[in-house]
């Protein structure tokens, strides 16, 4: 139920459901099944809190869940459910560190999580949930490396790492997605294609980047009948990257149309969940990218408007931890 709420932009309700369940363990979780359940609930709540920008509130949940799982794996290092859950938890912990700008620590956390999930896949390389869990980690790892490169273009190794992680994610998704109705795998495939398209654009391979974005758009289009707010965010990510690509190719009218669409989709999500500050943070970045494109197009008035919108978002209290 909490997952359904989160996927439909109802984070506060998701957190309420999870908090109610966590309170049932007030006296502690002693049995094997109870410890696993509690760790999963804590990890899910930490994700939702981080999306709201409440990083300091998310940290105790992650620490408590990790302590439960670490103790569990000390006594049974090959318990596959615990390995999967701790791998997922480390993905979340790494993402939260990256959200707060701790890129080096995030990289260390991702490496630890990758080791655990790879151990699982050595048991059975055909398991869908294990493959998708590692794909999620690879996508988070790719994003972290890409942000390092964007902050310093001299860090070519970071761009190489981002590309390797994106391609590894695609391999895992392809191995797991045995049928097209697998909505979770299809969503991850869209994120992976956009990630790789961004990397290839930075390398100057615009044609391949454009093909990847077209393929991603088709995947989202096929899921229109089951559209959720999260699908709208996927479409926003594609439009955002199309805007960057059009700017590189000096198609400023096209870039404006793509950025406007991305901004509209992200704003629509924020209307349903105004506290989703991670989305607001991404909207700041989209607004800045749009302003740069408008400046290149010679539209100073539109640039000022876009930057004013970005400043208004950035000054919001919910973004203070990013």
Coordinates of C-alpha atoms in Angstrom, one line a residue:
X1 CA 0.0 0.0 0.0
X2 CA 2.8 2.4 0.9
X3 CA 4.5 1.6 -2.5
X4 CA 1.3 2.4 -4.4
X5 CA 0.9 5.7 -2.5
X6 CA 4.5 6.6 -3.3
X7 CA 4.2 5.8 -7.0
X8 CA 1.1 8.0 -7.2
X9 CA 2.8 11.0 -5.7
X10 CA 1.2 10.6 -2.2
X11 CA 4.4 10.6 -0.1
X12 CA 2.8 11.8 3.1
X13 CA 0.3 8.9 3.0
X14 CA 3.0 6.4 2.2
X15 CA 5.0 7.6 5.2
X16 CA 1.9 7.4 7.4
X17 CA 1.3 3.8 6.5
X18 CA 5.0 2.8 7.0
X19 CA 5.2 4.7 10.4
X20 CA 2.1 2.8 11.6
X21 CA 3.6 -0.5 10.8
X22 CA 7.0 0.4 12.3
X23 CA 5.2 1.3 15.6
X24 CA 4.1 -2.3 15.8
X25 CA 7.8 -3.2 16.5
X26 CA 8.1 -0.7 19.4
X27 CA 9.2 -3.5 21.7
X28 CA 11.8 -4.7 19.2
X29 CA 12.0 -7.4 16.5
X30 CA 13.3 -10.7 17.8
X31 CA 12.3 -13.3 15.3
X32 CA 14.0 -13.8 11.9
X33 CA 11.0 -12.8 9.9
X34 CA 10.3 -9.8 12.1
X35 CA 13.8 -8.4 11.7
X36 CA 13.6 -8.7 7.9
X37 CA 10.2 -7.0 7.8
X38 CA 11.2 -4.2 10.1
X39 CA 14.4 -3.5 8.1
X40 CA 12.3 -3.3 4.8
X41 CA 9.8 -0.9 6.4
X42 CA 12.6 1.3 7.7
X43 CA 14.3 1.4 4.3
X44 CA 11.1 2.3 2.5
X45 CA 10.3 5.1 4.9
X46 CA 13.9 6.4 4.5
X47 CA 13.4 6.6 0.7
X48 CA 10.1 8.5 1.1
X49 CA 11.6 10.9 3.7
X50 CA 14.6 11.6 1.4
X51 CA 12.3 12.4 -1.5
X52 CA 10.7 15.0 0.7
X53 CA 14.1 16.5 1.5
X54 CA 14.1 15.2 5.1
X55 CA 17.6 13.6 4.8
X56 CA 18.4 14.1 8.6
X57 CA 15.1 12.2 9.4
X58 CA 15.9 9.4 6.9
X59 CA 19.4 8.7 8.3
X60 CA 18.2 7.1 11.6
X61 CA 15.9 4.7 9.7
X62 CA 18.8 3.6 7.5
X63 CA 21.1 3.2 10.4
X64 CA 18.6 1.1 12.4
X65 CA 17.8 -1.1 9.4
X66 CA 21.4 -1.6 8.6
X67 CA 22.2 -2.6 12.2
X68 CA 19.4 -5.2 12.0
X69 CA 20.7 -6.6 8.7
X70 CA 24.4 -6.5 9.6
X71 CA 23.7 -8.5 12.7
X72 CA 21.5 -10.9 10.8
X73 CA 24.2 -11.5 8.1
X74 CA 26.9 -12.0 10.8
X75 CA 25.1 -15.1 11.9
X76 CA 24.1 -16.2 8.4
X77 CA 26.2 -14.6 5.7
X78 CA 24.4 -16.5 2.9
X79 CA 20.8 -15.6 3.7
X80 CA 19.6 -14.5 0.3
X81 CA 16.7 -12.4 1.4
X82 CA 18.9 -10.5 3.9
X83 CA 21.6 -10.0 1.2
X84 CA 19.0 -8.6 -1.2
X85 CA 17.5 -6.3 1.4
X86 CA 20.9 -5.0 2.5
X87 CA 21.9 -4.5 -1.1
X88 CA 18.8 -2.4 -1.6
X89 CA 19.4 -0.5 1.6
X90 CA 22.9 0.4 0.5
X91 CA 21.6 1.7 -2.8
X92 CA 19.2 3.9 -0.9
X93 CA 22.0 5.0 1.5
X94 CA 24.3 5.8 -1.4
X95 CA 21.6 7.8 -3.1
X96 CA 20.9 9.8 0.0
X97 CA 24.6 10.6 0.5
X98 CA 24.8 11.7 -3.2
X99 CA 21.7 13.9 -2.7
X100 CA 23.6 15.7 0.0
X101 CA 26.7 16.1 -2.2
X102 CA 28.8 13.4 -0.5
X103 CA 29.9 11.9 -3.8
X104 CA 33.0 10.0 -2.5
X105 CA 31.1 8.4 0.4
X106 CA 28.2 7.5 -2.0
X107 CA 30.7 5.8 -4.3
X108 CA 32.0 3.7 -1.4
X109 CA 28.5 2.7 -0.4
X110 CA 27.6 1.7 -3.9
X111 CA 30.7 -0.5 -4.2
X112 CA 29.7 -2.3 -1.0
X113 CA 26.2 -2.8 -2.2
X114 CA 27.4 -4.0 -5.6
X115 CA 29.5 -6.7 -3.9
X116 CA 26.4 -8.0 -2.0
X117 CA 24.1 -8.0 -5.0
X118 CA 26.7 -9.6 -7.3
X119 CA 27.1 -12.4 -4.7
X120 CA 23.4 -13.0 -5.0
X121 CA 23.4 -13.1 -8.8
X122 CA 26.2 -15.7 -8.6
X123 CA 23.7 -18.0 -6.8
X124 CA 21.2 -17.6 -9.7
X125 CA 21.7 -15.2 -12.6
X126 CA 18.2 -15.6 -13.8
X127 CA 16.4 -14.2 -10.7
X128 CA 14.4 -11.1 -11.8
X129 CA 14.3 -9.3 -8.5
X130 CA 18.1 -9.7 -7.9
X131 CA 18.9 -8.4 -11.4
X132 CA 16.6 -5.4 -11.1
X133 CA 18.0 -4.6 -7.6
X134 CA 21.5 -4.5 -9.0
X135 CA 20.3 -2.5 -12.0
X136 CA 18.9 0.1 -9.6
X137 CA 22.2 0.3 -7.9
X138 CA 24.1 0.7 -11.2
X139 CA 21.8 3.6 -12.2
X140 CA 22.4 5.4 -8.9
X141 CA 26.2 4.7 -9.3
X142 CA 26.1 6.1 -12.9
X143 CA 24.2 9.3 -11.8
X144 CA 26.7 9.9 -9.0
X145 CA 29.7 9.5 -11.4
X146 CA 28.0 11.7 -14.0
X147 CA 27.5 14.5 -11.5
X148 CA 31.2 14.3 -10.6
X149 CA 32.1 14.7 -14.3
X150 CA 29.7 17.6 -14.8
X151 CA 31.3 19.4 -11.9
X152 CA 34.8 18.9 -13.3
X153 CA 35.1 17.9 -17.0
X154 CA 38.8 17.0 -16.4
X155 CA 37.5 13.9 -14.5
X156 CA 37.2 11.7 -17.6
X157 CA 37.4 8.6 -15.4
X158 CA 34.1 9.6 -13.8
X159 CA 32.5 9.7 -17.2
X160 CA 33.9 6.3 -18.1
X161 CA 32.6 4.9 -14.8
X162 CA 29.2 6.4 -15.5
X163 CA 29.0 4.8 -18.9
X164 CA 30.1 1.4 -17.6
X165 CA 27.5 1.5 -14.9
X166 CA 24.7 2.6 -17.3
X167 CA 25.6 -0.2 -19.7
X168 CA 25.8 -2.7 -16.8
X169 CA 22.3 -1.6 -15.7
X170 CA 20.9 -2.2 -19.2
X171 CA 22.5 -5.7 -19.3
X172 CA 20.8 -6.6 -15.9
X173 CA 17.4 -5.2 -17.1
X174 CA 17.6 -7.1 -20.3
X175 CA 18.4 -10.3 -18.4
X176 CA 15.4 -9.7 -16.1
X177 CA 12.8 -8.3 -18.4
X178 CA 11.5 -11.5 -20.1
X179 CA 8.2 -9.9 -21.1
X180 CA 7.1 -6.4 -22.0
X181 CA 4.3 -6.2 -19.3
X182 CA 7.0 -6.0 -16.6
X183 CA 6.3 -2.3 -15.7
X184 CA 9.1 -2.1 -13.1
X185 CA 11.7 -3.3 -15.6
X186 CA 10.3 -1.0 -18.3
X187 CA 10.6 2.0 -16.0
X188 CA 14.2 1.1 -15.1
X189 CA 15.0 0.6 -18.8
X190 CA 13.8 4.1 -19.6
X191 CA 16.0 5.6 -16.8
X192 CA 19.0 3.6 -18.1
X193 CA 18.4 4.7 -21.7
X194 CA 18.2 8.4 -20.6
X195 CA 21.3 8.0 -18.5
X196 CA 23.3 6.5 -21.3
X197 CA 22.0 9.1 -23.8
X198 CA 23.2 11.9 -21.5
X199 CA 26.7 10.3 -21.3
X200 CA 26.9 9.8 -25.1
X201 CA 25.8 13.4 -25.6
X202 CA 28.7 14.5 -23.4
X203 CA 31.0 12.4 -25.5
X204 CA 29.7 14.0 -28.7
X205 CA 27.7 11.0 -30.0
X206 CA 24.5 12.9 -30.6
X207 CA 23.0 10.5 -33.1
X208 CA 23.2 7.5 -30.8
X209 CA 21.9 9.6 -27.9
X210 CA 18.9 10.6 -30.0
X211 CA 18.1 7.0 -30.9
X212 CA 18.2 6.0 -27.2
X213 CA 15.8 8.9 -26.3
X214 CA 13.5 7.8 -29.0
X215 CA 13.5 4.2 -27.7
X216 CA 12.9 5.5 -24.2
X217 CA 9.9 7.6 -25.4
X218 CA 8.4 4.6 -27.0
X219 CA 8.6 2.6 -23.8
X220 CA 6.8 5.3 -21.9
X221 CA 4.3 5.7 -24.7
X222 CA 3.4 2.0 -24.4
X223 CA 2.6 2.4 -20.8
X224 CA 0.3 5.4 -21.2
X225 CA -2.8 3.4 -20.3
X226 CA -1.2 2.8 -16.9
X227 CA 0.1 6.3 -16.5
X228 CA 1.1 7.4 -13.0
X229 CA 2.8 10.5 -11.7
X230 CA 6.1 8.6 -11.8
X231 CA 5.6 8.0 -15.5
X232 CA 5.2 11.7 -15.9
X233 CA 8.6 12.2 -14.2
X234 CA 10.1 9.7 -16.7
X235 CA 8.7 11.7 -19.6
X236 CA 10.1 14.9 -17.9
X237 CA 13.5 13.3 -17.8
X238 CA 13.4 12.4 -21.5
X239 CA 12.2 15.9 -22.4
X240 CA 15.0 17.4 -20.2
X241 CA 17.7 15.5 -22.0
X242 CA 16.1 16.2 -25.4
X243 CA 16.4 19.9 -24.5
X244 CA 20.1 19.6 -23.7
X245 CA 20.6 17.7 -27.0
X246 CA 18.8 20.3 -29.0
X247 CA 20.8 23.1 -27.4
X248 CA 24.1 21.3 -28.4
X249 CA 22.8 21.1 -31.9
X250 CA 21.8 24.8 -31.8
X251 CA 18.1 24.0 -32.3
X252 CA 17.0 26.6 -29.8
X253 CA 13.3 26.5 -30.7
X254 CA 13.3 22.8 -30.2
X255 CA 15.2 23.1 -26.9
X256 CA 12.7 25.6 -25.6
X257 CA 9.8 23.3 -26.4
X258 CA 11.4 20.3 -24.7
X259 CA 12.5 22.2 -21.6
X260 CA 9.0 23.8 -21.3
X261 CA 7.4 20.3 -21.4
X262 CA 9.8 19.0 -18.8
X263 CA 9.2 21.9 -16.5
X264 CA 5.4 21.5 -16.9
X265 CA 5.5 17.8 -16.1
X266 CA 7.7 18.3 -13.0
X267 CA 5.4 21.2 -11.8
X268 CA 2.4 19.0 -12.2
X269 CA 4.0 16.3 -10.0
X270 CA 4.8 19.0 -7.4
X271 CA 1.2 20.1 -7.3
X272 CA 0.2 16.5 -6.2
X273 CA 3.2 16.2 -3.8
X274 CA 4.5 19.7 -2.9
X275 CA 7.0 18.3 -0.4
X276 CA 8.8 16.2 -3.0
X277 CA 11.9 18.3 -2.7
X278 CA 14.1 15.9 -4.8
X279 CA 11.8 16.6 -7.7
X280 CA 12.0 20.4 -6.9
X281 CA 15.8 20.1 -6.9
X282 CA 15.7 18.5 -10.4
X283 CA 13.3 21.2 -11.5
X284 CA 15.9 23.8 -10.4
X285 CA 18.5 22.0 -12.7
X286 CA 16.0 21.9 -15.6
X287 CA 15.3 25.6 -15.2
X288 CA 19.0 26.4 -15.2
X289 CA 19.6 24.3 -18.3
X290 CA 16.7 26.0 -20.0
X291 CA 18.1 29.5 -19.0
X292 CA 21.5 28.5 -20.5
X293 CA 19.8 27.5 -23.8
X294 CA 17.8 30.7 -23.9
X295 CA 20.9 32.7 -23.3
X296 CA 22.6 31.0 -26.2
X297 CA 19.5 31.8 -28.3
X298 CA 19.8 35.5 -27.4
X299 CA 16.7 35.8 -25.3
X300 CA 17.8 37.8 -22.2
X301 CA 14.3 38.5 -20.9
X302 CA 13.4 34.8 -21.0
X303 CA 16.7 34.0 -19.3
X304 CA 15.9 36.3 -16.4
X305 CA 12.4 34.8 -16.0
X306 CA 13.8 31.3 -15.9
X307 CA 16.5 32.1 -13.4
X308 CA 14.1 33.9 -11.2
X309 CA 11.9 30.7 -11.1
X310 CA 15.0 28.6 -10.3
X311 CA 16.0 31.0 -7.4
X312 CA 12.5 30.9 -6.0
X313 CA 12.6 27.1 -5.9
X314 CA 16.1 27.0 -4.5
X315 CA 15.3 29.3 -1.6
X316 CA 12.5 27.0 -0.5
X317 CA 13.2 25.5 3.0
X318 CA 12.6 22.0 1.7
X319 CA 15.7 22.3 -0.4
X320 CA 18.0 23.3 2.5
X321 CA 19.5 19.8 2.8
X322 CA 20.4 19.5 -0.9

